[in-house]
Coordinates of C-alpha atoms and ligand atoms in Angstrom, one line a residue:
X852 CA 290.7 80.3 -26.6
X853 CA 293.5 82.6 -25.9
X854 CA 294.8 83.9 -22.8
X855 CA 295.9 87.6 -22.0
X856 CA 299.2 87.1 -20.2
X857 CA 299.0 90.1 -17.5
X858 CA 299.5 89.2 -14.3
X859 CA 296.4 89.6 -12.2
X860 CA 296.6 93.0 -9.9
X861 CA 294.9 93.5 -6.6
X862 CA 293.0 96.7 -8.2
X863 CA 291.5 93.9 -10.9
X864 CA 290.3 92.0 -8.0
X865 CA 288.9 94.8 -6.1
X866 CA 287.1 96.2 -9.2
X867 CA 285.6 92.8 -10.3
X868 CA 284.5 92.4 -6.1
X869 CA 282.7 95.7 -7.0
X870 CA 281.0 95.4 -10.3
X871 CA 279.6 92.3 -9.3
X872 CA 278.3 92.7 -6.3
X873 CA 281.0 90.5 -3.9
X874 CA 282.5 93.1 -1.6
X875 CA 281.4 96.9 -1.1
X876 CA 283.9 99.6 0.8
X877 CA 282.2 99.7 4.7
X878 CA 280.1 102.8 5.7
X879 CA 280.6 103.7 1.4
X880 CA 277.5 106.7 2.0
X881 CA 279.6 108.3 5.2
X882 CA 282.9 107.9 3.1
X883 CA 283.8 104.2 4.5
X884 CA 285.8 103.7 7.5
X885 CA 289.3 102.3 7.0
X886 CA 289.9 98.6 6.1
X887 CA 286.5 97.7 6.7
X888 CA 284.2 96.0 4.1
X889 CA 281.3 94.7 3.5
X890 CA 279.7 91.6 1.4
X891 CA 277.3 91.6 -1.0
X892 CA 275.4 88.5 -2.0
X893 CA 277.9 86.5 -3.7
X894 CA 280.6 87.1 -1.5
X895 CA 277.9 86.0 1.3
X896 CA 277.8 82.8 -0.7
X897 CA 281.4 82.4 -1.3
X898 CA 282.3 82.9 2.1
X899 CA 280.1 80.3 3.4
X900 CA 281.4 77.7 0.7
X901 CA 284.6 78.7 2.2
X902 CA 283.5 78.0 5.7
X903 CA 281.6 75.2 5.2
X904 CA 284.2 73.5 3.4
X905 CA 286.8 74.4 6.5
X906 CA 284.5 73.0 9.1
X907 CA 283.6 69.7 7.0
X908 CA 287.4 68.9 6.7
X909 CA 288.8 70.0 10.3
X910 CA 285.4 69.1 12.4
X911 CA 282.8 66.9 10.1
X912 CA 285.3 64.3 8.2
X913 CA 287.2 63.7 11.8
X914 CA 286.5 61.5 14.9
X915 CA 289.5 64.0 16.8
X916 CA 287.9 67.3 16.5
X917 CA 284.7 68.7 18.2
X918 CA 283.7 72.5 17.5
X919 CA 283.3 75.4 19.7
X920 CA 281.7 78.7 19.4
X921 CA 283.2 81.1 22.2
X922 CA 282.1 84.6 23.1
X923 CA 283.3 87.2 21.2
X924 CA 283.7 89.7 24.8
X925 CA 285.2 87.8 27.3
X926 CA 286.9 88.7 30.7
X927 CA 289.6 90.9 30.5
X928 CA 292.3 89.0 32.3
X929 CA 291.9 86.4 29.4
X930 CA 294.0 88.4 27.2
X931 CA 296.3 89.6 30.5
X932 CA 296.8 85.9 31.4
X933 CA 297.4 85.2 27.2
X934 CA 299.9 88.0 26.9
X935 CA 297.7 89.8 25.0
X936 CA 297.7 92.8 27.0
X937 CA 301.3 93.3 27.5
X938 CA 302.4 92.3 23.9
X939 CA 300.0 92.0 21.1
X940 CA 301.7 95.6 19.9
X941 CA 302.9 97.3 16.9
X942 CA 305.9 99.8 16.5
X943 CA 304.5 103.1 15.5
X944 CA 306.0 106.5 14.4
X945 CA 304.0 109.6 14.5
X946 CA 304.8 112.6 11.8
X947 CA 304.0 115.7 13.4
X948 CA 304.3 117.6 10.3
X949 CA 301.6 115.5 8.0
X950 CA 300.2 113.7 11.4
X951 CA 300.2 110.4 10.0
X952 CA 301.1 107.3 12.2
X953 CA 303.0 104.6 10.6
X954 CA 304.5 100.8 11.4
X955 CA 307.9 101.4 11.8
X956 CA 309.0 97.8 10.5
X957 CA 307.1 99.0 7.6
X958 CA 307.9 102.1 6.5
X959 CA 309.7 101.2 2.9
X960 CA 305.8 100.4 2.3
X961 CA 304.2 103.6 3.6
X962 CA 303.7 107.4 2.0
X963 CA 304.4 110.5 3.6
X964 CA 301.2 112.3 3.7
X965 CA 302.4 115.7 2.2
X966 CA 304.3 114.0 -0.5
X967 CA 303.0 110.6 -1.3
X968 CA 305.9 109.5 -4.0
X969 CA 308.1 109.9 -0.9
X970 CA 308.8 107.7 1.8
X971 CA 308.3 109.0 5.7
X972 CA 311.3 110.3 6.4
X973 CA 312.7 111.0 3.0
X974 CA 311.5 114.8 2.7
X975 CA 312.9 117.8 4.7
X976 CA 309.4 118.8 6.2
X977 CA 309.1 115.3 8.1
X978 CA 308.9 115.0 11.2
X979 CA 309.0 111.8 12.7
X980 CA 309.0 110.8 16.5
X981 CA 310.6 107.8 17.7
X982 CA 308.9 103.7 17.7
X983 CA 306.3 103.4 20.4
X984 CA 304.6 100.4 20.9
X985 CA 300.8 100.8 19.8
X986 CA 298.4 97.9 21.0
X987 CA 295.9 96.7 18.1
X988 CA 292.9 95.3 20.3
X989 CA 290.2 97.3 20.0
X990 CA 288.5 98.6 23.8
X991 CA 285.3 98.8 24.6
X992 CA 283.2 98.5 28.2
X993 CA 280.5 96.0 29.6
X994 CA 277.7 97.4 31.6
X995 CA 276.5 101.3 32.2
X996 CA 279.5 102.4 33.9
X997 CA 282.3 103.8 31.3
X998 CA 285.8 103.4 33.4
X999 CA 288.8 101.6 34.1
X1000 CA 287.2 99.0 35.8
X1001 CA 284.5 98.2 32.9
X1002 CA 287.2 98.1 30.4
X1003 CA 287.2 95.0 27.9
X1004 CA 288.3 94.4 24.7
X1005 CA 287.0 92.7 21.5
X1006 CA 289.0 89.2 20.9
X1007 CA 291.7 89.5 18.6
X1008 CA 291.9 85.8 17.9
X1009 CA 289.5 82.8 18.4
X1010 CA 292.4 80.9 20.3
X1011 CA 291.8 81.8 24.3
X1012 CA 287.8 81.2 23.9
X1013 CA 288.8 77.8 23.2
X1014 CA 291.8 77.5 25.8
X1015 CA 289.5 78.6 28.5
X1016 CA 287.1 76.1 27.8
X1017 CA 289.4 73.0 27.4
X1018 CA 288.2 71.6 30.6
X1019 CA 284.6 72.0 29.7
X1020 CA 285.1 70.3 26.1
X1021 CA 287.8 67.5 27.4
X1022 CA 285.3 67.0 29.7
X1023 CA 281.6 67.0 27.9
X1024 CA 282.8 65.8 24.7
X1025 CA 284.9 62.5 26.0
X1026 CA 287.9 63.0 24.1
X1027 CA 291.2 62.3 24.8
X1028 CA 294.5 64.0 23.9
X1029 CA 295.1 64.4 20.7
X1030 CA 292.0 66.0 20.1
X1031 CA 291.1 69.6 19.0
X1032 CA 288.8 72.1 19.0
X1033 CA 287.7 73.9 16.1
X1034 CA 286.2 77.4 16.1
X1035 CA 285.2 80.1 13.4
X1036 CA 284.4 83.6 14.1
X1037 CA 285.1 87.1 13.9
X1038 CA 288.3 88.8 15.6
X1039 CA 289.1 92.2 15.5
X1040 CA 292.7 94.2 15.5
X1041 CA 293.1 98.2 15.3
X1042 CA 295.4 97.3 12.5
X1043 CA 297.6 100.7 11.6
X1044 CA 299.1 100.1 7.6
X1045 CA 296.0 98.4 6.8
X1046 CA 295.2 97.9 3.1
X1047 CA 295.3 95.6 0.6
X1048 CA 291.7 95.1 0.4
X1049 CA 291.2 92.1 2.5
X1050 CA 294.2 90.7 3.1
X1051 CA 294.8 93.3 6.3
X1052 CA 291.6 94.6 7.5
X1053 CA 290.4 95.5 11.2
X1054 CA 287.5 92.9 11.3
X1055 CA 288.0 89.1 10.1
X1056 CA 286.8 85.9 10.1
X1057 CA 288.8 83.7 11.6
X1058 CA 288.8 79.8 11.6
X1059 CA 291.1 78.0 14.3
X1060 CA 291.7 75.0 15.5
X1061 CA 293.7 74.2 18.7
X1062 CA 294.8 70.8 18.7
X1063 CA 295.9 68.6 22.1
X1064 CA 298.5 66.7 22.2
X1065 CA 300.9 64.7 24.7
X1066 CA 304.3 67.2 24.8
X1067 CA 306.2 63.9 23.3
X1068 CA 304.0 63.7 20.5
X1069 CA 303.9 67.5 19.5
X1070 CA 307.2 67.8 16.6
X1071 CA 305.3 65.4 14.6
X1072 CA 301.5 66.7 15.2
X1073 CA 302.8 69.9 14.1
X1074 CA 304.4 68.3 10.6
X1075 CA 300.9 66.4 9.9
X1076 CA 299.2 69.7 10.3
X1077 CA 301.3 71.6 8.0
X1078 CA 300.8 68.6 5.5
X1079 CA 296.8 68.3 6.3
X1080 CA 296.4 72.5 5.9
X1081 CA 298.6 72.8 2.5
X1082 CA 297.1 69.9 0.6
X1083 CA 293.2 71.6 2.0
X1084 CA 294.6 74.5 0.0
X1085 CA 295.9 72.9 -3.0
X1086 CA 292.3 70.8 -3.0
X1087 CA 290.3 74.3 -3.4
X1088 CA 292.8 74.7 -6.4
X1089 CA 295.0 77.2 -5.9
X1090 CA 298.1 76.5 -8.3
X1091 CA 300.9 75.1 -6.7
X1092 CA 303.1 77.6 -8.3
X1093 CA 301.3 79.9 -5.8
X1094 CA 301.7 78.3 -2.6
X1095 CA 305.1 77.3 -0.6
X1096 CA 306.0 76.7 2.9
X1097 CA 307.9 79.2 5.1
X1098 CA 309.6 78.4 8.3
X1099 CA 309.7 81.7 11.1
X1100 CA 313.0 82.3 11.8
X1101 CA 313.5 82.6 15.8
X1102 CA 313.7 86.0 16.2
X1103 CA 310.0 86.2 14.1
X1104 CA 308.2 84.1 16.1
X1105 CA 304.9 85.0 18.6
X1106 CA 305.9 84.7 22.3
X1107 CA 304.0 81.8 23.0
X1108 CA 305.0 79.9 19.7
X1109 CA 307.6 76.7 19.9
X1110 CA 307.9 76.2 16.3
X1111 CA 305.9 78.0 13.5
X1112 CA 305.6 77.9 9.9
X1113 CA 303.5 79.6 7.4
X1114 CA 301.4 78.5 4.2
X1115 CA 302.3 81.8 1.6
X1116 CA 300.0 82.5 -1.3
X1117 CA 301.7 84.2 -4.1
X1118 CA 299.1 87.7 -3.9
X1119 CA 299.5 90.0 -5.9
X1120 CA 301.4 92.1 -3.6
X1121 CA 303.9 89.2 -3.3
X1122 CA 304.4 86.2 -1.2
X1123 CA 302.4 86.8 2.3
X1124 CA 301.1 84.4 5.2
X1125 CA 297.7 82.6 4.0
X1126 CA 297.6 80.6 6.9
X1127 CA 299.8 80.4 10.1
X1128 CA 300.5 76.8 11.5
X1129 CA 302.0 77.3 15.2
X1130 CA 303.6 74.8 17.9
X1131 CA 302.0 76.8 20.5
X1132 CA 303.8 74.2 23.3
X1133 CA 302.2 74.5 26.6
X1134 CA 302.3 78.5 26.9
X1135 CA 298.5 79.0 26.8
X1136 CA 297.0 76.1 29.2
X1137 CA 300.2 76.8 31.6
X1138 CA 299.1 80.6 31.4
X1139 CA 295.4 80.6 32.0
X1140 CA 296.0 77.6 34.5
X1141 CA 298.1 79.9 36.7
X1142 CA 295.8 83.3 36.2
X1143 CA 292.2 81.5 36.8
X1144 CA 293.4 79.6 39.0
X1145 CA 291.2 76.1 37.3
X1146 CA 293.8 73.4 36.3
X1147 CA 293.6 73.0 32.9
X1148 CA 295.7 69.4 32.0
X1149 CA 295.3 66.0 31.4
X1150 CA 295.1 62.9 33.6
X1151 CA 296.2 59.9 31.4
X1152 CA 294.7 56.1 32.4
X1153 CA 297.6 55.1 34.7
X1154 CA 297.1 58.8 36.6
X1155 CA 300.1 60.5 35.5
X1156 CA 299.0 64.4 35.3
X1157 CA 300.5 66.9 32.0
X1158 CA 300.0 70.0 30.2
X1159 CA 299.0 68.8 26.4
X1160 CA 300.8 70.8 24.1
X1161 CA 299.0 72.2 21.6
X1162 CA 299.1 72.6 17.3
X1163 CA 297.2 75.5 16.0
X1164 CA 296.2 75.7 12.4
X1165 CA 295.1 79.6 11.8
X1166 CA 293.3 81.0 8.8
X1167 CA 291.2 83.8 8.0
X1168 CA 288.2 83.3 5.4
X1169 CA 289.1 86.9 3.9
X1170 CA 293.0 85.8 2.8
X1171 CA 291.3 82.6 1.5
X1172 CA 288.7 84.5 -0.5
X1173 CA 291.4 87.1 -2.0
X1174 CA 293.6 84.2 -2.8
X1175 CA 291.0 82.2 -4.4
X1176 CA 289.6 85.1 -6.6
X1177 CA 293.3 86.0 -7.4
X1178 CA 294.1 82.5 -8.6
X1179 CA 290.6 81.8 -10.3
X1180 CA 290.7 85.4 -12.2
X1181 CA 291.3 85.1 -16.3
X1182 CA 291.1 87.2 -18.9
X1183 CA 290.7 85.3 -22.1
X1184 CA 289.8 86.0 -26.2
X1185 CA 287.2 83.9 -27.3
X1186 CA 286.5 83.9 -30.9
X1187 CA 286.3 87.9 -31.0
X1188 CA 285.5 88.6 -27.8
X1189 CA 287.4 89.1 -24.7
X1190 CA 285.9 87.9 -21.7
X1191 CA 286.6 87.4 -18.0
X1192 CA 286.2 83.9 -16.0
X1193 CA 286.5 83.1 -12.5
X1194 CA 288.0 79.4 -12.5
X1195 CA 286.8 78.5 -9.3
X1196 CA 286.6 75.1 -8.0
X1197 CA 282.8 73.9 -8.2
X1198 CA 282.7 74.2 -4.5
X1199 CA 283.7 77.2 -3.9
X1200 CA 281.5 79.2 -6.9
X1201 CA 278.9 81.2 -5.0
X1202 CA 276.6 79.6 -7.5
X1203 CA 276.9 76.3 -9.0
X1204 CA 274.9 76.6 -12.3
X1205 CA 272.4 79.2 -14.2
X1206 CA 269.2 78.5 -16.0
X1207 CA 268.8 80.5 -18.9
X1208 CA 266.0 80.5 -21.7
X1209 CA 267.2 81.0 -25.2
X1210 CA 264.6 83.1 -26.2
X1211 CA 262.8 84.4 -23.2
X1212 CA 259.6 85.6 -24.9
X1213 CA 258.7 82.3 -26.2
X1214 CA 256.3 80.6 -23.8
X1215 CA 257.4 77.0 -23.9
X1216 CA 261.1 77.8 -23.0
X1217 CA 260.3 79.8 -20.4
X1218 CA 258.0 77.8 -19.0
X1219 CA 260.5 74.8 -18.6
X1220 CA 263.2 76.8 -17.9
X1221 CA 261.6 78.5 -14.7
X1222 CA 260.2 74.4 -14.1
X1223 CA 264.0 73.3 -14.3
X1224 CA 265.0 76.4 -11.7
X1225 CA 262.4 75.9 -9.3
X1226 CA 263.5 72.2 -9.6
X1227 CA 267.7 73.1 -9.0
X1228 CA 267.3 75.9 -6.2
X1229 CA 265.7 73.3 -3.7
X1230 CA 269.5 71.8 -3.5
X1231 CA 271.6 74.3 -4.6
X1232 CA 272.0 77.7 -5.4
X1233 CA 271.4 78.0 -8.9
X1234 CA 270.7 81.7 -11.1
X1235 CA 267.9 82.2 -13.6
X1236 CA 268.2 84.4 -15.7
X1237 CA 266.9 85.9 -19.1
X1238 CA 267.6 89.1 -19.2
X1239 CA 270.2 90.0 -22.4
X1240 CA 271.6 88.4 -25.0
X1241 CA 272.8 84.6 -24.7
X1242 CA 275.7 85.7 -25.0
X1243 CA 275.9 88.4 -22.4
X1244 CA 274.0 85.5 -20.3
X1245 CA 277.1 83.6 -20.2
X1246 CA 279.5 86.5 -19.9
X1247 CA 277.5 87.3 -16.5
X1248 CA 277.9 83.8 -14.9
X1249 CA 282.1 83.7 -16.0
X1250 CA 282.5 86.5 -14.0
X1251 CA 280.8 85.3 -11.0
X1252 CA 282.4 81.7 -11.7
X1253 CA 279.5 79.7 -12.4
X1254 CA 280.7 76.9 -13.4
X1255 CA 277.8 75.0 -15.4
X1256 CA 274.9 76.8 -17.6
X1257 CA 271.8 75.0 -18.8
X1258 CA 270.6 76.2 -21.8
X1259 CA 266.6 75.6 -22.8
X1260 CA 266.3 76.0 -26.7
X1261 CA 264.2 75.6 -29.8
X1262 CA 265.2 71.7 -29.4
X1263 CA 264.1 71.6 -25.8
X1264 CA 260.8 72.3 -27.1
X1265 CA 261.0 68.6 -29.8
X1266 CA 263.2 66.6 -27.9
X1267 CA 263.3 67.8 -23.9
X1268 CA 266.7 68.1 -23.9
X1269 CA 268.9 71.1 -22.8
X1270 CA 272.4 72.2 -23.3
X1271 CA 274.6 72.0 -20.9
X1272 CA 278.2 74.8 -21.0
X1273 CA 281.0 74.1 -18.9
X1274 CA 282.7 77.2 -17.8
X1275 CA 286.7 76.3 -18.1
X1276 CA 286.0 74.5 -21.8
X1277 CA 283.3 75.8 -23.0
X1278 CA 282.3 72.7 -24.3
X1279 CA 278.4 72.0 -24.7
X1280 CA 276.8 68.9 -24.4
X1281 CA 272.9 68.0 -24.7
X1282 CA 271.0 66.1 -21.8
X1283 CA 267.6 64.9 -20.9
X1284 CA 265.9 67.7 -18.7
X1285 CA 264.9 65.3 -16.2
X1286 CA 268.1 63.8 -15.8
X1287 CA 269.6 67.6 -14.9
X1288 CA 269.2 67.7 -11.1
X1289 CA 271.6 64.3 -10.8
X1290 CA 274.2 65.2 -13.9
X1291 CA 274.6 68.5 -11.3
X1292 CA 274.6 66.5 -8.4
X1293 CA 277.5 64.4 -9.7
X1294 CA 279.3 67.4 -11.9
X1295 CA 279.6 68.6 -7.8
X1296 CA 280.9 65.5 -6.7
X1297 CA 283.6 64.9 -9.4
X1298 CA 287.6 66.3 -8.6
X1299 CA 288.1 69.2 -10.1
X1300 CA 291.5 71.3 -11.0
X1301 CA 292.1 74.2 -12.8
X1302 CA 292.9 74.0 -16.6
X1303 CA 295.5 76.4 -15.6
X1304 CA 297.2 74.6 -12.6
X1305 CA 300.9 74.1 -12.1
Ligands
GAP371 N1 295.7 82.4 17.0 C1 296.9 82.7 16.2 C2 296.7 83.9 15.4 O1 295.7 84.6 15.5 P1 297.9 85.2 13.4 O2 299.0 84.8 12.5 O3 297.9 86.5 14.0 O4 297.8 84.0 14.5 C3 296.1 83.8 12.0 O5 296.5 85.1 12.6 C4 295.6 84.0 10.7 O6 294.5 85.0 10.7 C5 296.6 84.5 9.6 O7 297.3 83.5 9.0 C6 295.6 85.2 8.6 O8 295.1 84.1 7.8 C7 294.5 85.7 9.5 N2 294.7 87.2 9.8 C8 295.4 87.7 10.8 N3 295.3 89.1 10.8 C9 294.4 89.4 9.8 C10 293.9 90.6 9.3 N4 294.2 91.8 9.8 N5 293.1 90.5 8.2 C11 292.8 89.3 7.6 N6 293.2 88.2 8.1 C12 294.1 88.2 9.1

């Protein structure tokens, strides 16, 4: 097996998201609609291997952590009281010549519309006005009257539906500091130099957990977090070549943030935040404590009354997914024939294994081989298929990162046993048909890393 040694581009990714069904451009018959997309059905399933495998670490493996899911409208003075309002802004500059907005702390990155091998700015004809702060949450108005006072806005984070409800969990769910809440769900920001697929689009799935600690204890919650969320990453095996830690520099950091540090995925538009872990302090309870008017703190046993501090471990599913697909992508010779494999950890594969009949025609294969499916898809997703050449067969389930196939051949039909493939080695063993369901079952359970880690 040889490797082709090009370095995977986001273009690649988009067009294997495409051929294969993962990811569509929104609104495609209208002509899309900026940094909006859609998923097809194995980005459906991908996405919720990614979530499920999120919520069983942060809420299902822990006695700490209790989950949450929040409206995604709430009332307005949340995002006054969380700063939202007055600050959750971008600088933008207008061209009145080619009317194109742009973020002036990225403009290296942008094209003037008239000329796009030109930066803004760099022709004669552009005309650009000077930085004014844009606000990236998107409006929209509750009830049948359209004015001021209906005005509302779609979250932009998951964060304040769970700070406004800390009384009601701390309460309800008996826990005590430190103890978090976890929440997944979409957010929404008017981003303005979107692009790059999905790592920057306008509508994402965030999964955040706010964690509640005593202020003393909050330097070293934040250091376990940052350990906890790197080794999750590693553990869906992305290569550690790919990941690093990045400390914000003062001047970088959000206005309610103490201490923050990011976990960077080497994309293929360089090194860029995959996950954001934040010492959020005691901004947000102090903040919605003094605009609602509810006190939102902690009485210990011997009555002594604080403000927890809180750690915020912040991911979206879509930087995941690009990551993921980036890291699993390979192009590879085999024999004579090129072919293209997703290496993705068991887990994460939007199916686990395919069923395919040799020889499709012939009765007794079939017959077992739709048996063995029908068997399979009760506890996981699994593909049948038997349309094409074997070899085609198997092309199919590389690219969509199956990582076992089950074979039903002439000796299925003596002995009642099938071939099993393995994706990453392509090594084939035989096995008793009736023993499939638990080889699979245990093939899920065993660690898994990428031949190509480092
Ligand atoms: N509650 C804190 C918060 O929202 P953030 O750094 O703005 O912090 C957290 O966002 C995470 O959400 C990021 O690390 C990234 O994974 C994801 N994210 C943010 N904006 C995104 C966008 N426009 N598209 C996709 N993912 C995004």
């Amino acid at each position: 097996m040889g490797e082709t040694a090009q370095p995977v581009t986001m273009d690649t990714i988009v067009s294997l998201c495409r051929r294969r069904g993962f990811v569509f451009p929104s609104s495609e018959i209208y002509g899309g609609l900026g940094s909006t997309y859609d998923y097809g059905h194995y980005g459906v399933l991908t996405k919720n291997n990614i979530r499920s495998l999120w919520f069983r670490a942060m809420v299902q493996e822990r006695d700490d952590i209790v989950a949450l899911d929040s409206a995604i409208i709430l009332n307005p003075r949340v995002w006054e009281a969380s700063g939202h309002v007055a600050g959750f802004t971008d600088p933008l500059i207008d061209c009145r010549t080619c009317k194109l907005r742009f973020r002036a702390d990225q403009l290296e990155l942008a094209r003037c519309g008239r000329k796009p091998s030109k930066r803004p700015g760099e022709t004669p004809d552009c005309d650009l006005t000077e930085p004014r702060q844009f606000n990236l949450m998107f409006e929209t108005h509750v009830g049948a009257l359209q004015d001021e006072s209906s005005a509302a806005f779609l979250r932009p984070e998951t964060a304040q539906g769970i700070f406004i409800n800390f009384k009601n969990v701390a309460q309800l769910a008996r826990r005590k500091p430190p103890f978090g809440i976890a929440q997944v769900g979409k957010s929404f920001r008017n981003e303005i130099t979107p692009g790059n697929f999905l790592f920057r689009v306008r509508e994402f799935e965030q999964m955040e957990m706010e964690f509640f600690v005593p202020p003393a204890d909050a330097a070293e919650w934040f250091e376990y977090w940052l350990d906890q969320r790197l080794a999750w990453h590693r553990g869906l095996g992305l290569s550690e070549s790919n990941l690093r830690l990045r400390e914000h520099s003062a001047d970088e950091r959000s206005h309610y943030s103490i201490a923050t540090s990011d976990i960077e995925y080497l994309y293929p538009i360089g090194w860029q935040e995959l996950e954001g872990v934040a010492n959020r302090g005691d901004y947000d309870l102090t903040q919605h404590t003094e605009h609602s008017g509810t006190k939102l703190e902690w009485m210990d046993p011997d009555g002594n009354r604080y403000t927890p501090h809180v750690i915020e471990p912040a991911v979206s599913i879509e930087r995941i997914f690009v990551a993921l697909l980036c890291d699993a992508y390979h192009e590879e010779v085999v024999g004579d024939r090129e072919r293209v494999v997703l290496r993705l950890h068991p887990e994460v594969s939007p199916v686990k294994a395919a069923i395919l009949p040799l020889v499709p025609r012939d009765e007794g294969m079939a017959t077992r081989a739709r048996a063995l499916y029908e068997e399979l898809r009760r506890h996981h997703v699994v593909e049948h298929d038997d349309s094409g050449q074997i070899g085609r067969r198997y092309r199919r389930q590389d690219e969509i990162g199956t990582p076992w196939a089950f074979t039903v051949d002439d000796q299925t039909l003596e002995d009642e046993t099938v071939t099993v493939r393995d994706r990453d080695t392509l090594a084939q063993e035989r096995l008793p048909i009736g023993g499939v369901r638990e080889w699979l079952d245990d093939a899920l359970q065993r660690d898994w890393s990428s031949p190509q880690s480092g």
